[in-house]
Short mmCIF file of C-alpha atoms and ligand atoms in Angstrom, two decimals:
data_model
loop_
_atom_site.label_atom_id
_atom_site.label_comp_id
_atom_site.label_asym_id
_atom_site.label_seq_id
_atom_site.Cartn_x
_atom_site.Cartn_y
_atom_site.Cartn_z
CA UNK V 290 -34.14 -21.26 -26.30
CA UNK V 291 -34.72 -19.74 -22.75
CA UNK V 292 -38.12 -19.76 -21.10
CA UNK V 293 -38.07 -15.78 -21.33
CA UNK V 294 -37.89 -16.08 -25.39
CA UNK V 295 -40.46 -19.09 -25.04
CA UNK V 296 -42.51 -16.80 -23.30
CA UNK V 297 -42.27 -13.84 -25.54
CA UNK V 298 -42.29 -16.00 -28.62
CA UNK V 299 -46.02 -17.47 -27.56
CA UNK V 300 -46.75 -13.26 -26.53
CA UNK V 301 -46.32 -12.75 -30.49
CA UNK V 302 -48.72 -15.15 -31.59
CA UNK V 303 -51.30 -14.39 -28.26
CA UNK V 304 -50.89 -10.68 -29.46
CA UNK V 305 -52.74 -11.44 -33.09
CA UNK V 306 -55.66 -12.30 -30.99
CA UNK V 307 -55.14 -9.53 -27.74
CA UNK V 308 -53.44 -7.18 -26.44
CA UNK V 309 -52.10 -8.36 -22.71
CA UNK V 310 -51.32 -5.00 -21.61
CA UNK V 311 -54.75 -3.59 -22.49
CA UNK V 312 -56.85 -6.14 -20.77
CA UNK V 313 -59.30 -5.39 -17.79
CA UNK V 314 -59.51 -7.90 -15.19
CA UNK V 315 -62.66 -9.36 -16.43
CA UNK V 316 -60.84 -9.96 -20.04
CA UNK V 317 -58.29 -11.67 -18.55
CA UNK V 318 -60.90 -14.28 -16.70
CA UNK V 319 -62.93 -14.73 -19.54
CA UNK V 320 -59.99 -15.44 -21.33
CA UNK V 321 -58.54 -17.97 -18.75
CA UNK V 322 -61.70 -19.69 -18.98
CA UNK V 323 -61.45 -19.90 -22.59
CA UNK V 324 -57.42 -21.07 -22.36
CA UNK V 325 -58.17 -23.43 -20.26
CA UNK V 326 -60.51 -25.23 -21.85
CA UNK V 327 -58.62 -25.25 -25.14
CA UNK V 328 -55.73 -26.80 -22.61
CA UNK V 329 -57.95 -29.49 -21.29
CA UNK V 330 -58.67 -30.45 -25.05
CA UNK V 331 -55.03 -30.76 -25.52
CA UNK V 332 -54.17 -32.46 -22.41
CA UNK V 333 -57.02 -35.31 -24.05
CA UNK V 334 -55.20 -35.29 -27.38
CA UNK V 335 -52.67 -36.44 -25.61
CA UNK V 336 -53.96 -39.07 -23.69
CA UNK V 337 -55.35 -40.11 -26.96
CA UNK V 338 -52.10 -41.16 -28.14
CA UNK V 339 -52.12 -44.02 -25.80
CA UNK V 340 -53.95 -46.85 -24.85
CA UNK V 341 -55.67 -45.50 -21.48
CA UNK V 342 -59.05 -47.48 -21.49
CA UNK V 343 -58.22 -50.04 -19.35
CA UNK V 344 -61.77 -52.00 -21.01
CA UNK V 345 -61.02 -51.89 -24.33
CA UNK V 346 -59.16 -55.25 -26.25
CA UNK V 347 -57.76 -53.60 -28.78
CA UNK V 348 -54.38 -51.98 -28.67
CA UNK V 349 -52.27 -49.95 -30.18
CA UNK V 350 -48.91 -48.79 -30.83
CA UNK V 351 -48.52 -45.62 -28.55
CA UNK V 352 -47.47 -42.21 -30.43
CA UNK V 353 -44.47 -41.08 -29.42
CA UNK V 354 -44.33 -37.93 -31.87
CA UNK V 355 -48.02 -37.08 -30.84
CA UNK V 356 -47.04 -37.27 -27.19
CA UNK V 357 -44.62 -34.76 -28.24
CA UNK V 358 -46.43 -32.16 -30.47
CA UNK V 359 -49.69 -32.40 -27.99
CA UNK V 360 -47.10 -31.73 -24.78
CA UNK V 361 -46.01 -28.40 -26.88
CA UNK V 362 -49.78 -27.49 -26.87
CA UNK V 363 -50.23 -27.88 -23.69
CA UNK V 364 -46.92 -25.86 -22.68
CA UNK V 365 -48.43 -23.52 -24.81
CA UNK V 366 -51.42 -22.77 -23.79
CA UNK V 367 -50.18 -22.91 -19.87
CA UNK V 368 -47.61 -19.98 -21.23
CA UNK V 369 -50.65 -17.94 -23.11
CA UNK V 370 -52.29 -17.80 -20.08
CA UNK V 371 -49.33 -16.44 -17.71
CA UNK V 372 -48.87 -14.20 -20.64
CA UNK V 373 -52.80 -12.95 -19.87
CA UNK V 374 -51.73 -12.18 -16.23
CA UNK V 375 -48.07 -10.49 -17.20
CA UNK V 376 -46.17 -13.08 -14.84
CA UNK V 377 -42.71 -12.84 -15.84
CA UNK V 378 -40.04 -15.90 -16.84
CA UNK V 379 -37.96 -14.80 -13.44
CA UNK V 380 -41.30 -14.92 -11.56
CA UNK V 381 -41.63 -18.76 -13.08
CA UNK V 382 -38.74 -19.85 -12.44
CA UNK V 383 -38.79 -19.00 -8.92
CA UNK V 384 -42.45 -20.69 -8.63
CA UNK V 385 -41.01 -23.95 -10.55
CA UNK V 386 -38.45 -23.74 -7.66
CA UNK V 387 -40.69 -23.48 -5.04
CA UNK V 388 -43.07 -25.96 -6.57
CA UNK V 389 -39.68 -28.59 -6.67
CA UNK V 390 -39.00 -27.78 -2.83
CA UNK V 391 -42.04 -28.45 -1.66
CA UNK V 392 -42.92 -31.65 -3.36
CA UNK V 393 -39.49 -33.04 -2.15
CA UNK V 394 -40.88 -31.77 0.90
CA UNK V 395 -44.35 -33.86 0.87
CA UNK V 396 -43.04 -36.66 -0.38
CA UNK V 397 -40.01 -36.59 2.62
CA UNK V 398 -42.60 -36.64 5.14
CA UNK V 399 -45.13 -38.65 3.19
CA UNK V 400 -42.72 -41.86 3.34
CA UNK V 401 -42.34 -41.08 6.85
CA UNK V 402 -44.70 -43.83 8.67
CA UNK V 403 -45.52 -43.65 12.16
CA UNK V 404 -44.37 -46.59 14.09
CA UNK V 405 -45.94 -46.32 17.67
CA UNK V 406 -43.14 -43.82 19.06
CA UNK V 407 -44.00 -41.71 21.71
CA UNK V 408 -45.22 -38.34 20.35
CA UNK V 409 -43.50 -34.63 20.52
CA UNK V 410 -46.15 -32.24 19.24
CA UNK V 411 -43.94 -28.81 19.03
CA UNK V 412 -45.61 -25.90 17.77
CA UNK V 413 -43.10 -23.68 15.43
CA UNK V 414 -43.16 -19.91 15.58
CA UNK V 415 -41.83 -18.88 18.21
CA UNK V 416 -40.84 -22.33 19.46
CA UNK V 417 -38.25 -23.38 16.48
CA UNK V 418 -38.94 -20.29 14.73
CA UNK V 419 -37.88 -16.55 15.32
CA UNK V 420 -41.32 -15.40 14.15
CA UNK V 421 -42.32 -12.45 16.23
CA UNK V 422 -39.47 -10.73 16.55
CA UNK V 423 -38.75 -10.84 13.02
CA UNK V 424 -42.03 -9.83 12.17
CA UNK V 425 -41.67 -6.67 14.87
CA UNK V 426 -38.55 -6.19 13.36
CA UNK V 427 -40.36 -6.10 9.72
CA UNK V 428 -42.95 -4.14 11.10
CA UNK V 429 -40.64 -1.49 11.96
CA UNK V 430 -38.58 -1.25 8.89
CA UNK V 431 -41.24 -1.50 6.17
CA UNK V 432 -44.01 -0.19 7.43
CA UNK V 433 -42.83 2.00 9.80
CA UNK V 434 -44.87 0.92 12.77
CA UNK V 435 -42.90 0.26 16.04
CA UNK V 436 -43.52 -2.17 18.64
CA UNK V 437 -41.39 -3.26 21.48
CA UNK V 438 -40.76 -6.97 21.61
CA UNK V 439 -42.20 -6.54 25.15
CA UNK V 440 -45.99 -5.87 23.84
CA UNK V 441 -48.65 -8.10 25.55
CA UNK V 442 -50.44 -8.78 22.50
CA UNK V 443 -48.68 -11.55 20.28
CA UNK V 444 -49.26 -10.01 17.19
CA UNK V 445 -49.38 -6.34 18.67
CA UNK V 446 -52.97 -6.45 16.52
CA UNK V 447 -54.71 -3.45 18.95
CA UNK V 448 -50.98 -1.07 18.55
CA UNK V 449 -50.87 -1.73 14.93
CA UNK V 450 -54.92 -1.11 14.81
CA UNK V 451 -54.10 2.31 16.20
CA UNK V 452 -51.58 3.79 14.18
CA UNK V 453 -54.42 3.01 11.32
CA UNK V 454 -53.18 -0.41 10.31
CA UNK V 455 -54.93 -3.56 9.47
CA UNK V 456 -53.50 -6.44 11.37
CA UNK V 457 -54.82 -8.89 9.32
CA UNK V 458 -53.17 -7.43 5.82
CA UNK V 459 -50.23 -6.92 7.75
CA UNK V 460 -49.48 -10.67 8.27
CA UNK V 461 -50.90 -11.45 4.71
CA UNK V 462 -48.30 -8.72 3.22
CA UNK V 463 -45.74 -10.27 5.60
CA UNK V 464 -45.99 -13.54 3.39
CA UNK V 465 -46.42 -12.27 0.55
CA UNK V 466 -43.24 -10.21 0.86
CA UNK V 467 -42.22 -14.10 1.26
CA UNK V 468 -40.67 -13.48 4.11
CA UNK V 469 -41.48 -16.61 5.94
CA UNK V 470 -38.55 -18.00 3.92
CA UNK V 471 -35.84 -15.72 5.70
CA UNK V 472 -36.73 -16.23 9.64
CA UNK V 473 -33.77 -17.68 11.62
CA UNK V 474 -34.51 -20.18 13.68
CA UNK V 475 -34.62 -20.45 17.79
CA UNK V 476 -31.64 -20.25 19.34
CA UNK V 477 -30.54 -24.12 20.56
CA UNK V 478 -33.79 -25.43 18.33
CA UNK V 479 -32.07 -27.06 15.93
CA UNK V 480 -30.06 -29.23 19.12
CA UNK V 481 -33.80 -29.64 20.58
CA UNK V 482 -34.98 -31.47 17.91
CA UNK V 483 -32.37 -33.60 17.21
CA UNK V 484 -32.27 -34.30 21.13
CA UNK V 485 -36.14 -35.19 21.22
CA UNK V 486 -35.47 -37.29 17.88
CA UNK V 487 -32.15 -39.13 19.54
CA UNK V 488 -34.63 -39.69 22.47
CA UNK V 489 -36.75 -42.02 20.54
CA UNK V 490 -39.35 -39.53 20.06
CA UNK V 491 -41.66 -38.66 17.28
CA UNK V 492 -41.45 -35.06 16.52
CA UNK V 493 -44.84 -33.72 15.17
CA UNK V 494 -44.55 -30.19 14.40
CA UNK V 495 -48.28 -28.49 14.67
CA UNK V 496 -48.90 -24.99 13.20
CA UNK V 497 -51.36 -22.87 13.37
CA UNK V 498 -50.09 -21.41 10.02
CA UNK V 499 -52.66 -20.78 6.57
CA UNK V 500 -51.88 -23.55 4.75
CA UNK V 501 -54.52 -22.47 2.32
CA UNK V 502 -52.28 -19.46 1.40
CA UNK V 503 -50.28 -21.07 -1.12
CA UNK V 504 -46.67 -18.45 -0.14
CA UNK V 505 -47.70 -19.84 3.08
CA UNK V 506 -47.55 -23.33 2.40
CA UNK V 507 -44.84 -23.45 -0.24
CA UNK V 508 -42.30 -20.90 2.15
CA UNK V 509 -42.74 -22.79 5.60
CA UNK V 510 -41.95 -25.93 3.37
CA UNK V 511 -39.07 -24.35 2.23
CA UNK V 512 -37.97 -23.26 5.85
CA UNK V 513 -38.18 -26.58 6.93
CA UNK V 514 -36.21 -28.37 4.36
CA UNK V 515 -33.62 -25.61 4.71
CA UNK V 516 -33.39 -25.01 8.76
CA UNK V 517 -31.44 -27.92 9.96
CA UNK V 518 -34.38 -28.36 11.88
CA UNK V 519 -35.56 -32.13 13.08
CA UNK V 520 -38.70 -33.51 12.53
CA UNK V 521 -40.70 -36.25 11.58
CA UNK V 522 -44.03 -34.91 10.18
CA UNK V 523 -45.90 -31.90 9.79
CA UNK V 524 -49.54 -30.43 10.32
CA UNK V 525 -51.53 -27.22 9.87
CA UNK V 526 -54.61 -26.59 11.76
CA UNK V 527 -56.13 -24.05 13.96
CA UNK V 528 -57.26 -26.15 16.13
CA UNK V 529 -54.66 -27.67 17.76
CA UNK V 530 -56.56 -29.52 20.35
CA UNK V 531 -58.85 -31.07 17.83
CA UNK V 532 -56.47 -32.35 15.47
CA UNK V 533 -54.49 -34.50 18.09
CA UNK V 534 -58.13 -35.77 19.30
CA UNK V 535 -59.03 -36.48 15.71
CA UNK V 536 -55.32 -37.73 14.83
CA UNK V 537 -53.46 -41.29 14.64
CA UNK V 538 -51.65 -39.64 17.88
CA UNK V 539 -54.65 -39.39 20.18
CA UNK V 540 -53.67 -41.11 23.88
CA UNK V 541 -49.98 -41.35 22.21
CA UNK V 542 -48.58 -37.56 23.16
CA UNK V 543 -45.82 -37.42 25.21
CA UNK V 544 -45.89 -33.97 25.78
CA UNK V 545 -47.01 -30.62 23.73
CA UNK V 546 -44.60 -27.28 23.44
CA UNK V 547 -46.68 -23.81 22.54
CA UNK V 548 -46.16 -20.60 23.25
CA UNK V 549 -49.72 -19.68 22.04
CA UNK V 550 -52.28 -18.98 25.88
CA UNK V 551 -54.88 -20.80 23.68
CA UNK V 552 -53.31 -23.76 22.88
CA UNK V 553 -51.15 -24.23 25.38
CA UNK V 554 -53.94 -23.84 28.09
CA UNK V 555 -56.03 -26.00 26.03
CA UNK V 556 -54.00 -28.69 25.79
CA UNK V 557 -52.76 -28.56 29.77
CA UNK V 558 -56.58 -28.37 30.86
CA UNK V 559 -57.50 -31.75 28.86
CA UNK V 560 -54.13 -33.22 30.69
CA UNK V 561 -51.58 -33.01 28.64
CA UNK V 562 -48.12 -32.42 29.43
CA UNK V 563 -47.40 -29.08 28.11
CA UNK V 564 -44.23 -27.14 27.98
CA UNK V 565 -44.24 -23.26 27.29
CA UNK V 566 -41.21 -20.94 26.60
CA UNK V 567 -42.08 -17.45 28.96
CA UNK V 568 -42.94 -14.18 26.76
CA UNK V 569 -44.11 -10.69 27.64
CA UNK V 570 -47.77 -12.31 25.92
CA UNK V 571 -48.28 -15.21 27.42
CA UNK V 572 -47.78 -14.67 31.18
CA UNK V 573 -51.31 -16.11 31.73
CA UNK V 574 -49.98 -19.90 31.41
CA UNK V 575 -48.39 -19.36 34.67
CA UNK V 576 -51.97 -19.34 36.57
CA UNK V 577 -52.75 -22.70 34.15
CA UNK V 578 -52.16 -25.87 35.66
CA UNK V 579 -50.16 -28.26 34.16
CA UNK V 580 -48.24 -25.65 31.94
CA UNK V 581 -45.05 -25.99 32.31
CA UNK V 582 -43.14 -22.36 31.87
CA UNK V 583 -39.39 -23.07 30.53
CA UNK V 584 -36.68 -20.27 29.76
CA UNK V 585 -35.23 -21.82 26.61
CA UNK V 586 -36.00 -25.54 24.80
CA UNK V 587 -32.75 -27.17 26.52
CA UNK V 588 -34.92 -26.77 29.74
CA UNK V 589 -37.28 -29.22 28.20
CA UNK V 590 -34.80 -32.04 27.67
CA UNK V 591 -33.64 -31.23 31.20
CA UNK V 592 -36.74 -31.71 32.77
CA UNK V 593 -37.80 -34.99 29.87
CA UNK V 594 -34.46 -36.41 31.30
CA UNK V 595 -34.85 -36.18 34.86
CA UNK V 596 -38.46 -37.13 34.30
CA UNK V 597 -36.91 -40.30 32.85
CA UNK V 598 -34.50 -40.67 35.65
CA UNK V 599 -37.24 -40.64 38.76
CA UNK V 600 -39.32 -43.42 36.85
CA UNK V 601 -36.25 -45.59 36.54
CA UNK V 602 -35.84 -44.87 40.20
MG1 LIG Z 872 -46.24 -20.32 18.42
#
C-alpha cells in the first residue's frame, strides 16, 4: 500500500463523519482540536503497553501486538488530520524528506563540541551564499519587479515599496516558494571555508535568517548539508552582536565576516576584527574603523596569512 492509498483509504472513513472539501477554516480547527486529542489518547494507549513508571515494582510483559495496533491509531489519526487541511501524499513526502535532512543536520552539528579553537564567525547570505542577486533575479522573473543589482538598499525594500509591493511578503513568498533551497553558493566560498577550517579555525556561521519560519529553518538546513560548504556550527539570531557576547565564544573570536552595515559596524566598533566583502549597499563600512573592506573571501585568507606571518616575525 502507498501512502497516497493510505491517505485516501483513512479520507473514506473521515468522510462518514465530514466532508473535507466543505469545511470552513474554523471546522477544520475545531476539528484539529478534537483529532488531536483523540491522538494524545492513543499515543497513552500505547505507552500503556509498557512498563513506563519507573516507581512501580511490578512488571510486566510488554505488548508487542498493542504497540502495533495503538501505532496504527496514531498514524491514523495524524493522517485524518492532514486529510482536514487537504495536504497531499506528494506534499508529505517531501516534508518527511525535509524533516530527515534536517535532523541529520542537528544532530551533525550537535556532536560537534567546541574545543577552545580560535573562532570564525561568517555570516552567510551574501558571504557563502548568492542571496541577493538571486533574490533580484526572482524578483524580476516572478513578480515582475526590476531592480539593478547596483541598488543601495540591500533588500531594494523602498523600490519594491513603490511599484506597490510589500517587502516584507516578498521575502516571506521568497521562502515559501522554497527557494532558499536553490541559491548557488559564493564564488571561491566553498575553498574559504575549507581554508579557515585547514587553518585550525572554528567556523561559526551566524545568520540573521527566521529560524522561526519553519521553510526557513528546514531549507537553509538543507543548503548547508548540500553546498559543499565548511563549517562547524550554526546560529540564528538578529542580533549578532549579542549572541557572541552571550555565547561560549565571547573573548574567543578571531575575526567576524558580514556584509550587513549593522552588523558589521557593530561588531568593528566593540573591536572586533571584521572583514566585509564591498557592495553597492554597504559602502558606509568604509568610513567604520576597523572594517576591513575585501573584494572576494580569498582576500581574507590573504590578509589571515600574512597576519600570521608578521607575528611570527
Ligand atoms: Mg549577509
Amino acid at each position: 500500500m502507498t501512502l497516497d492509498e493510505i491517505l485516501t483509504r483513512q479520507r473514506h472513513f473521515s468522510n462518514i463523519f465530514f466532508n473535507a472539501d466543505a469545511l470552513t477554516e474554523q471546522d477544520r480547527e475545531n476539528l484539529t482540536k478534537m483529532l488531536s486529542l483523540e491522538l494524545h489518547a492513543e499515543v497513552s494507549s500505547l505507552v500503556s503497553a509498557i512498563n513506563f513508571k519507573a516507581h512501580r515494582k511490578e512488571k510486566k510483559q510488554p505488548d508487542r501486538d498493542k504497540i502495533l495496533y495503538e501505532g496504527i491509531d496514531i498514524l491514523r489519526y495524524t493522517m485524518a488530520i492532514m486529510n482536514v487541511w487537504n495536504i497531499s501524499s506528494d506534499e508529505l513526502i517531501t516534508a518527511f524528506n525535509d524533516k530527515d535532512t534536517f535532523l541529520h543536520f542537528r544532530q551533525k552539528i550537535e556532536s560537534n563540541e567546541w574545543d577552545g579553537r580560535p573562532v570564525a564567525i561568517i555570516d552567510m547570505d551574501d558571504i557563502v551564499v548568492e542571496f541577493r542577486r538571486y533574490f533580484l533575479d526572482w524578483l524580476r522573473t516572478e513578480r515582475g519587479v526590476n531592480i539593478p543589482y547596483s541598488c543601495p538598499e540591500y533588500y531594494a525594500t523602498s523600490f519594491s515599496q513603490s511599484m506597490g509591493f510589500n517587502g516584507e511578503q516578498l521575502y516571506k513568498d521568497f521562502i515559501s516558494e522554497r527557494c532558499l533551497k536553490r541559491i548557488p553558493a559564493v564564488e571561491n566560498a566553498i575553498e574559504f571555508t575549507q581554508q579557515l577550517r585547514d587553518m585550525g579555525y572554528w567556523v561559526q556561521l551566524l545568520t540573521a535568517r527566521p529560524s522561526e519560519n519553519p521553510l526557513c529553518l528546514l531549507d537553509t538546513s538543507h543548503w548547508l548539508m548540500s553546498s559543499g560548504i565548511y563549517f562547524d556550527d550554526v546560529a540564528f539570531s538578529g542580533e549578532k552582536f549579542r549572541w557572541i557576547v552571550q555565547s561560549q565564544f565571547n573573548g574567543k573570536v578571531e575575526f567576524c565576516v558580514d556584509d550587513s552595515p549593522k552588523h558589521a559596524a557593530e561588531f568593528a566598533s566593540h573591536g572586533l576584527k571584521t572583514f566585509s566583502p564591498s557592495f553597492s549597499y554597504n559602502q558606509s563600512l568604509r568610513q567604520q574603523t576597523g572594517v576591513i573592506m575585501v573584494e572576494n573571501l580569498l582576500e581574507i585568507i590573504d590578509n589571515l596569512k600574512q597576519e600570521k606571518t608578521c607575528h611570527k616575525i
